[in-house]
XYZ file of C-alpha atoms in Angstrom:
430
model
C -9.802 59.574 -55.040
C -6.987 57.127 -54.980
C -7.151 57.026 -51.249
C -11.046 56.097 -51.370
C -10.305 52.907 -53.503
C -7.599 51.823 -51.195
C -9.968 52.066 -48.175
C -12.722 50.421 -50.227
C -10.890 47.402 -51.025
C -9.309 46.704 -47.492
C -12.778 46.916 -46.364
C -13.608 44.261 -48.910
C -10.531 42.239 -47.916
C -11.846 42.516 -44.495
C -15.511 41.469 -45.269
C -14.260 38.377 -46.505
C -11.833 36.776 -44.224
C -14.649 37.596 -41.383
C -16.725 35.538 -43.389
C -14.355 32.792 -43.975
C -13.601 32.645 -40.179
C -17.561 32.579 -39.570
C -18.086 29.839 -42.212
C -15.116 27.716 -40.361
C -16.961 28.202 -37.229
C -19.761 27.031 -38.662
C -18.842 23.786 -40.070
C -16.603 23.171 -37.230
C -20.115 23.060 -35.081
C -21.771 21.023 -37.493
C -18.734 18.767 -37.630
C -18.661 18.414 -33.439
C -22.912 17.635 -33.273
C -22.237 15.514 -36.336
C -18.833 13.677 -35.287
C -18.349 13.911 -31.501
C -15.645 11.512 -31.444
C -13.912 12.744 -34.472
C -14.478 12.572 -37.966
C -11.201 10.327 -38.258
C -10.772 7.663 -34.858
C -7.398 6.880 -33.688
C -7.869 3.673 -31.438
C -6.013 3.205 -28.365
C -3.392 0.673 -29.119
C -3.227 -0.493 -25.554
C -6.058 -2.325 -25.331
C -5.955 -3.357 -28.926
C -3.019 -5.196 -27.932
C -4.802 -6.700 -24.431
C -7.715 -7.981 -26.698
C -4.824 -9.492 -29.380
C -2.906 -11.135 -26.143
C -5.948 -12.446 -24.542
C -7.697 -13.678 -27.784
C -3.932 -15.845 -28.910
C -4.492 -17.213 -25.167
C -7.879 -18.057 -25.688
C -6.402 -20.209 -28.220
C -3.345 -21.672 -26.804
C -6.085 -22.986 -24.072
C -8.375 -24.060 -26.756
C -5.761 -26.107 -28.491
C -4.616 -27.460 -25.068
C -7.997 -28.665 -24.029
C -8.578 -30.727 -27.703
C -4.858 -32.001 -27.262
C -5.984 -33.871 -24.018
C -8.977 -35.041 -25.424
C -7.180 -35.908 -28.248
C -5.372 -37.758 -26.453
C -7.859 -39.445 -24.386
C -9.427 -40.241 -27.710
C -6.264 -41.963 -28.790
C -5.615 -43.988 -25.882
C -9.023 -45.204 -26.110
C -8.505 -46.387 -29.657
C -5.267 -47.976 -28.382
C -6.928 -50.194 -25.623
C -9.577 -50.955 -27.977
C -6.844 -52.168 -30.512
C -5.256 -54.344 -28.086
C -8.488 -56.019 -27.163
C -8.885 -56.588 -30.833
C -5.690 -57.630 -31.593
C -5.581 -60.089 -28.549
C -9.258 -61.516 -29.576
C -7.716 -62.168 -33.434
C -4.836 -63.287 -32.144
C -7.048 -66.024 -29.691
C -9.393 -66.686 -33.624
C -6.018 -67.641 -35.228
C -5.008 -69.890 -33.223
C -8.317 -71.786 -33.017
C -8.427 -71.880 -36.592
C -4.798 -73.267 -36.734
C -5.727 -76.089 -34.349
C -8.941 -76.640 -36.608
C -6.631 -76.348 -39.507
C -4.308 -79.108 -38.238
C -6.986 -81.031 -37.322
C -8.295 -80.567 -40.783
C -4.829 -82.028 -42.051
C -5.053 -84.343 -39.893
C -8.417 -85.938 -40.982
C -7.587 -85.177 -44.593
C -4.483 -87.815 -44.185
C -6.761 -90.348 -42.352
C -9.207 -89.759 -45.260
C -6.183 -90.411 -47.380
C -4.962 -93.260 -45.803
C -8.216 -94.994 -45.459
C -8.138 -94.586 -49.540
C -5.046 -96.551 -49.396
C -6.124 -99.035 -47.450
C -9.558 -99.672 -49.131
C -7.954 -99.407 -52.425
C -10.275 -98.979 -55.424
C -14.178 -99.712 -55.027
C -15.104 -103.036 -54.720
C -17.709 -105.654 -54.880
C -19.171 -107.086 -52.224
C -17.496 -110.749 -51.792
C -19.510 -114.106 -51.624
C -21.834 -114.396 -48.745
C -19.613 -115.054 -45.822
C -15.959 -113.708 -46.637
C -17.034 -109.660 -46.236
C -15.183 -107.804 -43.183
C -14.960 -104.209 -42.346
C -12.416 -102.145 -41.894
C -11.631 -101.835 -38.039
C -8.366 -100.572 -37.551
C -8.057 -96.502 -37.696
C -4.878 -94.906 -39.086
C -3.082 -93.346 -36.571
C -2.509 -89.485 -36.603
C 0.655 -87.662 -37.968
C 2.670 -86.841 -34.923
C 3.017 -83.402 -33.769
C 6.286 -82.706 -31.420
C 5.214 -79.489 -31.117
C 2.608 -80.234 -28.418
C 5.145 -80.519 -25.863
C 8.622 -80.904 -27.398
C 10.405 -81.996 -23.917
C 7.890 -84.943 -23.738
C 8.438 -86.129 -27.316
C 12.250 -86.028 -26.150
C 11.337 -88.525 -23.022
C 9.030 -90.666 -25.178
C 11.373 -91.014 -27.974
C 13.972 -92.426 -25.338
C 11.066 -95.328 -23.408
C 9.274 -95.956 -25.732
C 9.410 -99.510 -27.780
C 8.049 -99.643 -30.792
C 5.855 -96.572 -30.308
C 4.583 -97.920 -27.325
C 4.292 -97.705 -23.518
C 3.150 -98.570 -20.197
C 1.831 -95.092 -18.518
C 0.609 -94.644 -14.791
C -0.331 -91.177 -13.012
C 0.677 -91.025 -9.625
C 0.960 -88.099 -6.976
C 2.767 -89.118 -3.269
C -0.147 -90.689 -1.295
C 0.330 -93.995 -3.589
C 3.702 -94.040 -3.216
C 3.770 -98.080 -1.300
C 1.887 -98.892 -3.937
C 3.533 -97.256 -6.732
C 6.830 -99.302 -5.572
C 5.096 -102.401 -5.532
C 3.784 -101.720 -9.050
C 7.210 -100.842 -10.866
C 9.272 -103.058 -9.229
C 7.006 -106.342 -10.724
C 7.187 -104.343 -14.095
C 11.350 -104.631 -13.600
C 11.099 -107.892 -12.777
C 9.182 -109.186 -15.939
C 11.756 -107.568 -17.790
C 9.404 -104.286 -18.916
C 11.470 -101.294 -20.201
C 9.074 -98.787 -22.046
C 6.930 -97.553 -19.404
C 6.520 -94.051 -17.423
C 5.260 -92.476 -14.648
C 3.614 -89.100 -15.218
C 4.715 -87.653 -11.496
C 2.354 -85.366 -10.193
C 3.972 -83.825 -7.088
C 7.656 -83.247 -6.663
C 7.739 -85.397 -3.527
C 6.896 -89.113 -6.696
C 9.194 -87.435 -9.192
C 12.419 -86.867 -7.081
C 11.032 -90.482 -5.721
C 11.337 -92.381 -9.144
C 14.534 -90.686 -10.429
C 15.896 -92.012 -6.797
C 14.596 -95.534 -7.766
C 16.038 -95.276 -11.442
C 12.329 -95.420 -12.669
C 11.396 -93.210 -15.621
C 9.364 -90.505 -15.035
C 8.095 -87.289 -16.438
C 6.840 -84.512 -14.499
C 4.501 -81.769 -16.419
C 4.532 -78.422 -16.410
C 3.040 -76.422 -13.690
C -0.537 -75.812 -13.855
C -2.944 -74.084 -11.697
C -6.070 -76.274 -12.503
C -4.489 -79.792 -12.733
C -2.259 -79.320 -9.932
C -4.638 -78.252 -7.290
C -6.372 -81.811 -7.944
C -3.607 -83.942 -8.528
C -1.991 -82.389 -4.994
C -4.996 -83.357 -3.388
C -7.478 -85.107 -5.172
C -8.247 -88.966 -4.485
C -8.144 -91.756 -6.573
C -11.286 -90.384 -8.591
C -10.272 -87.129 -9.038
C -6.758 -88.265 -10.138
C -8.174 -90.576 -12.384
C -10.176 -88.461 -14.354
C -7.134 -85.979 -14.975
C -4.861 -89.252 -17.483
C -7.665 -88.213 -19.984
C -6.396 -84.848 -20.258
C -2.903 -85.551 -19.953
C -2.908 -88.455 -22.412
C -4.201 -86.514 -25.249
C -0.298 -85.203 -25.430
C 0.917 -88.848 -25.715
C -1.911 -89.596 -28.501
C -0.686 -86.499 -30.587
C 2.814 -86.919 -30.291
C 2.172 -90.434 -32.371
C 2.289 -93.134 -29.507
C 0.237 -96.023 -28.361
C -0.356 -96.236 -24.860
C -1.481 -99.105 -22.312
C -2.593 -96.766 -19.544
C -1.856 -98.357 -16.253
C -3.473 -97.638 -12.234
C -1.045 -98.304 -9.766
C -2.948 -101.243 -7.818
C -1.542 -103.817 -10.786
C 0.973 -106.472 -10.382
C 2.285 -107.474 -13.794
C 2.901 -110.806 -13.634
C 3.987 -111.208 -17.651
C 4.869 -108.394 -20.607
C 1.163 -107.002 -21.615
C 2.448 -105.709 -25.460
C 2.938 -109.620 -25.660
C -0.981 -109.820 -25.535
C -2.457 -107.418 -27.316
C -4.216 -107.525 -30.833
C -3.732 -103.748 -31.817
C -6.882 -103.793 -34.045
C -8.950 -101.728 -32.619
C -8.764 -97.974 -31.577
C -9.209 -98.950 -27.802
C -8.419 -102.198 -26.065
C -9.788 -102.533 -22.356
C -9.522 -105.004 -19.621
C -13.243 -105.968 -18.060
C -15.092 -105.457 -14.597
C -16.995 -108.754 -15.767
C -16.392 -111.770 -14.112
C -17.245 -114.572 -16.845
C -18.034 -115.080 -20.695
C -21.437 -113.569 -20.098
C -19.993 -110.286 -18.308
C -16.965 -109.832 -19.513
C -18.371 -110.252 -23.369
C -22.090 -109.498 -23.691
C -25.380 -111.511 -23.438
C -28.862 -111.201 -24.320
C -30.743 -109.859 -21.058
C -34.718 -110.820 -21.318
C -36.985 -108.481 -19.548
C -40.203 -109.147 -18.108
C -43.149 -107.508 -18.003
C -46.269 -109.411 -17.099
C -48.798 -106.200 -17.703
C -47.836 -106.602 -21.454
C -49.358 -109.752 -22.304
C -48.223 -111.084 -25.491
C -45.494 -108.997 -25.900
C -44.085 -109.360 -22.029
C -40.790 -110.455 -23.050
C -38.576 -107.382 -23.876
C -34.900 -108.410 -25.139
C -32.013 -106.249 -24.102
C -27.978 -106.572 -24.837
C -25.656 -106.266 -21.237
C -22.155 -106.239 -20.506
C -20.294 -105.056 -17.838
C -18.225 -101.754 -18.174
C -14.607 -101.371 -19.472
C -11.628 -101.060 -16.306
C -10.789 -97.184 -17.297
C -7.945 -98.203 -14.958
C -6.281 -100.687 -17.449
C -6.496 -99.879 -21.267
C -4.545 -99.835 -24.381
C -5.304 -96.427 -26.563
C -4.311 -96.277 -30.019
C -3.039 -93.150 -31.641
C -6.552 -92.717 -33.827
C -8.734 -89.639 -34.204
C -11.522 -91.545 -32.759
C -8.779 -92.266 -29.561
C -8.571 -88.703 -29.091
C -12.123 -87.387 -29.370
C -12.879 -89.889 -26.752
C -10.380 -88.174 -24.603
C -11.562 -85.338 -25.596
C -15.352 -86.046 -24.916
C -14.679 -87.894 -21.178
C -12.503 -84.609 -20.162
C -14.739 -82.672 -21.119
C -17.859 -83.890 -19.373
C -15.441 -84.500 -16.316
C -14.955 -80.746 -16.203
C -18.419 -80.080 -16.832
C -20.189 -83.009 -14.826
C -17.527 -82.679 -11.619
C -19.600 -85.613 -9.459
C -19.489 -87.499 -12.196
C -17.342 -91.409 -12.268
C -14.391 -91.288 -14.650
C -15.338 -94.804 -15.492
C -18.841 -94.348 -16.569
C -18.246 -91.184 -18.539
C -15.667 -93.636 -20.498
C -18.053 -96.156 -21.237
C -20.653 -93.804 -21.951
C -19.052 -92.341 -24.572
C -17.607 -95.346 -26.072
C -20.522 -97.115 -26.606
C -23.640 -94.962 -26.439
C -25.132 -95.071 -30.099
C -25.812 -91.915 -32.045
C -29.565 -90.419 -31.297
C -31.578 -87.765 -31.505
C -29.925 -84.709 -30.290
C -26.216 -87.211 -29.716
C -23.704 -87.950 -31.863
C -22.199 -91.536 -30.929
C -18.289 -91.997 -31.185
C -17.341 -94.436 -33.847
C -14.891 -95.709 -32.122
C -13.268 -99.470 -32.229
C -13.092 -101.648 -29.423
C -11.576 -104.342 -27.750
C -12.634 -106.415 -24.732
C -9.555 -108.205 -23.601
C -9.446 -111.937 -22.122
C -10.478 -111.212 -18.453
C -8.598 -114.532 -17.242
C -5.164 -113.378 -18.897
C -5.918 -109.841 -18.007
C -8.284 -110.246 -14.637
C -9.708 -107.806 -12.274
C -9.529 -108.739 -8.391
C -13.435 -110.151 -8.283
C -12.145 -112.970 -10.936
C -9.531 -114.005 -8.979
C -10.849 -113.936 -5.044
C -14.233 -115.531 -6.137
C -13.951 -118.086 -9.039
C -9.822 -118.463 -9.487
C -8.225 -119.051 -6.574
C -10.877 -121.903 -5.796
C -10.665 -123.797 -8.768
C -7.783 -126.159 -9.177
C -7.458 -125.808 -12.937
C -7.905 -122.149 -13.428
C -5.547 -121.531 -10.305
C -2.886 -122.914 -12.525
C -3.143 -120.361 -15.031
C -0.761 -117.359 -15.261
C -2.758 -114.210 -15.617
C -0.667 -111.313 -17.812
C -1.800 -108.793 -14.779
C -3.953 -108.547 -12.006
C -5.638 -105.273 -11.422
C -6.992 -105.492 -7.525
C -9.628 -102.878 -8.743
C -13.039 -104.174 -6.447
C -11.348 -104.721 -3.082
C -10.080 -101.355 -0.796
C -7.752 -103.561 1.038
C -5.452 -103.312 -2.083
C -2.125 -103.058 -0.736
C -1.949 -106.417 1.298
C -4.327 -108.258 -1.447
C -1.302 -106.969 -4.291
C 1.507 -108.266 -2.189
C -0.837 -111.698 -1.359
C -1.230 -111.995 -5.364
C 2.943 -111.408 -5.772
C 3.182 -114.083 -3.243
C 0.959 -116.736 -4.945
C 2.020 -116.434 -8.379
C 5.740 -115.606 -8.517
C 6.723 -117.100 -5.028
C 4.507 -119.972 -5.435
C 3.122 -119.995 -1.742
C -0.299 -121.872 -2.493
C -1.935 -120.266 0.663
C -1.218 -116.590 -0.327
C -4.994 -115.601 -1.083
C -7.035 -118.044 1.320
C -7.293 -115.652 3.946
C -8.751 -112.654 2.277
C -12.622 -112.821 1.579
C -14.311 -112.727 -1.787
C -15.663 -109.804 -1.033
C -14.996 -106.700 1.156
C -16.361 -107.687 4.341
């Protein structure tokens, strides 16, 4: 009996581990159709790592390529800066100049005040005059400091004889300083404009000042002619003008027979000899046209005089002085086939018109037989008895291309006394 229940229960013990194992089987299939690569996945870390390596150089590349174009980017911005920082820098100092200028006409303005006075009445009928003479402009050394350190040593009274000269004038130029010596002139310069003149005059003990190289000027002045050299004084006397000082520009084919600043009337922004040859030349006359096809009114009536030397003139120190510099240099560099002389003229006595602003400007003519061009002397002078017996202050041999012989002729006659001097040239230029 005992035995029975023992055997019974083993079998029962038996029964269910079998079914245990056959349930474990069971879900262990179910788990592998379910779950074929495992209920719980243990990555390979291998290949984690490749992907962790390759994606931190995927990155290091990345941040490479923006650092170059960063840095593309940032030297573009820097050239840009530049070119904006040069352009303001080119705006400031156009709107200094315009402020000087500014000052400048704000202390004529001033001035002017002064020398008005108060508001007044109009005078009785005959005793009213205008005001003529500018003020002249507040000096500026720092144009060009070294010249304001020459000037300030020739210069007399503010004043001085200037002539441009480069080495293929150089008989010429002698003649011309050595009659200036000999009057007894002291305040007068040559503006050199080739080494060969300036190591000339400081052999000859003559003052001169050579300017600072520059490409445009000096490839004319090298080898321009007398045209193209005269148009350049325009330029260059615009320093003189600003640095305060009068200045009786002079060409080289002159022979100063007395001391010009003894001469001069200093009322008028320019002074200039003539290129007439009598009163009606030299100082204006009323010119009547004809024209037959207008009946009545045939008769037009029209105001001539013949142009100012621009070889032989006395500037003032004026803002009206320097915008006529201004304006002839500027239409010389803009017109280049154009006359130095007529541009002058031009734009010192064209009015204002439509579309054209006239300079107001005051002028001068001076006496053509104390200041006398070459056609004054050869064709009326020198043949009449009375007027040969006059001592011009200069003679500027300005219409004849003979000039050298026709200067030393005119040294001859008047300070060596030989009466026969000029009789053998002709009036002309035959």
């Amino acid at each position: 009996m005992m035995g029975g229940r023992r055997h019974n229960a083993q079998s029962l013990c038996k029964s269910r581990v079998g079914i245990a194992i056959a349930i474990g089987v069971l879900l262990g299939c179910v788990f592998a159709l379910c779950f074929p690569s495992g209920f719980i996945s243990i990555s390979n870390p291998a290949p984690m790592l490749n992907r962790r390596f390759a994606h931190s150089i995927a990155q290091v590349g990345s941040t490479l390529c923006e650092s170059s174009e960063r840095l593309n980017m940032l030297k573009s911005e820097f050239v840009a800066a530049s070119e904006e920082n040069s352009e303001l820098k080119k705006k400031v100092r156009e709107l200094t100049e315009k402020f000087r200028l500014a000052e400048q006409r704000k202390d004529q303005a001033e001035k002017q005040v002064l020398v008005l006075g108060d508001q007044k009445k109009a005078g009785p009928f005959g005793t009213v005059k205008g005001l003529r003479t500018n003020p002249s402009v507040v000096p500026d050394e720092s144009v060009n400091p070294r010249l304001a350190n020459i000037l300030e040593k020739v210069a007399v009274n503010k004043e001085l004889i200037v002539a441009l000269a480069n080495s293929n004038v150089k008989a010429m130029l002698e003649l011309w300083f050595n009659n200036i010596k000999r009057v007894g002139i002291t305040n007068y310069l040559v503006v050199a404009l080739d080494e060969e003149i300036a190591r000339y005059c400081e052999a000859k003990d003559v003052p001169v000042y050579k300017r600072d190289p520059d490409k445009d000027v000096d490839s004319v002045t090298r080898t321009g002619g007398n045209h193209a050299v005269s148009g350049m004084k325009f330029r260059i006397l615009r320093e003189f003008l600003q640095l305060g000082y009068s200045v009786l520009l002079s060409d080289v084919d002159i022979v100063y027979l007395q001391n010009p600043f003894n001469h001069l009337y200093r009322d008028s922004d320019v002074e200039s000899m003539t290129d007439g040859h009598d009163n009606r030349t030299a100082y204006g006359f009323n010119d009547v046209f004809d024209e037959p096809k207008m009946g009545w009114a045939r008769y037009a009536h029209t105001m001539r005089m013949w142009v100012y030397n621009s070889g032989f003139f006395y500037i003032r120190p004026t803002i009206p002085s320097i915008e006529l510099l201004d304006r002839v240099a500027g239409r010389l560099s803009r017109e280049p086939n154009s006359w130095d002389q007529a541009v002058f003229n031009e734009e010192l006595f064209f009015p204002s018109h439509p579309g054209y602003d006239g300079l107001h400007a005051s002028r001068r003519t001076m006496d053509f037989y104390l200041f006398m061009n070459s056609k004054v002397l050869f064709k009326t002078v020198r043949k009449d008895a009375n007027l040969s017996k006059l001592k011009p202050v200069i003679v500027h041999v300005n219409y004849h291309p003979d000039k050298f012989p026709r200067m030393l002729a005119v040294v001859e006659f008047y300070v060596n006394g030989k009466q026969d001097a000029l009789k053998s040239f002709p009036d002309g230029s035959e």
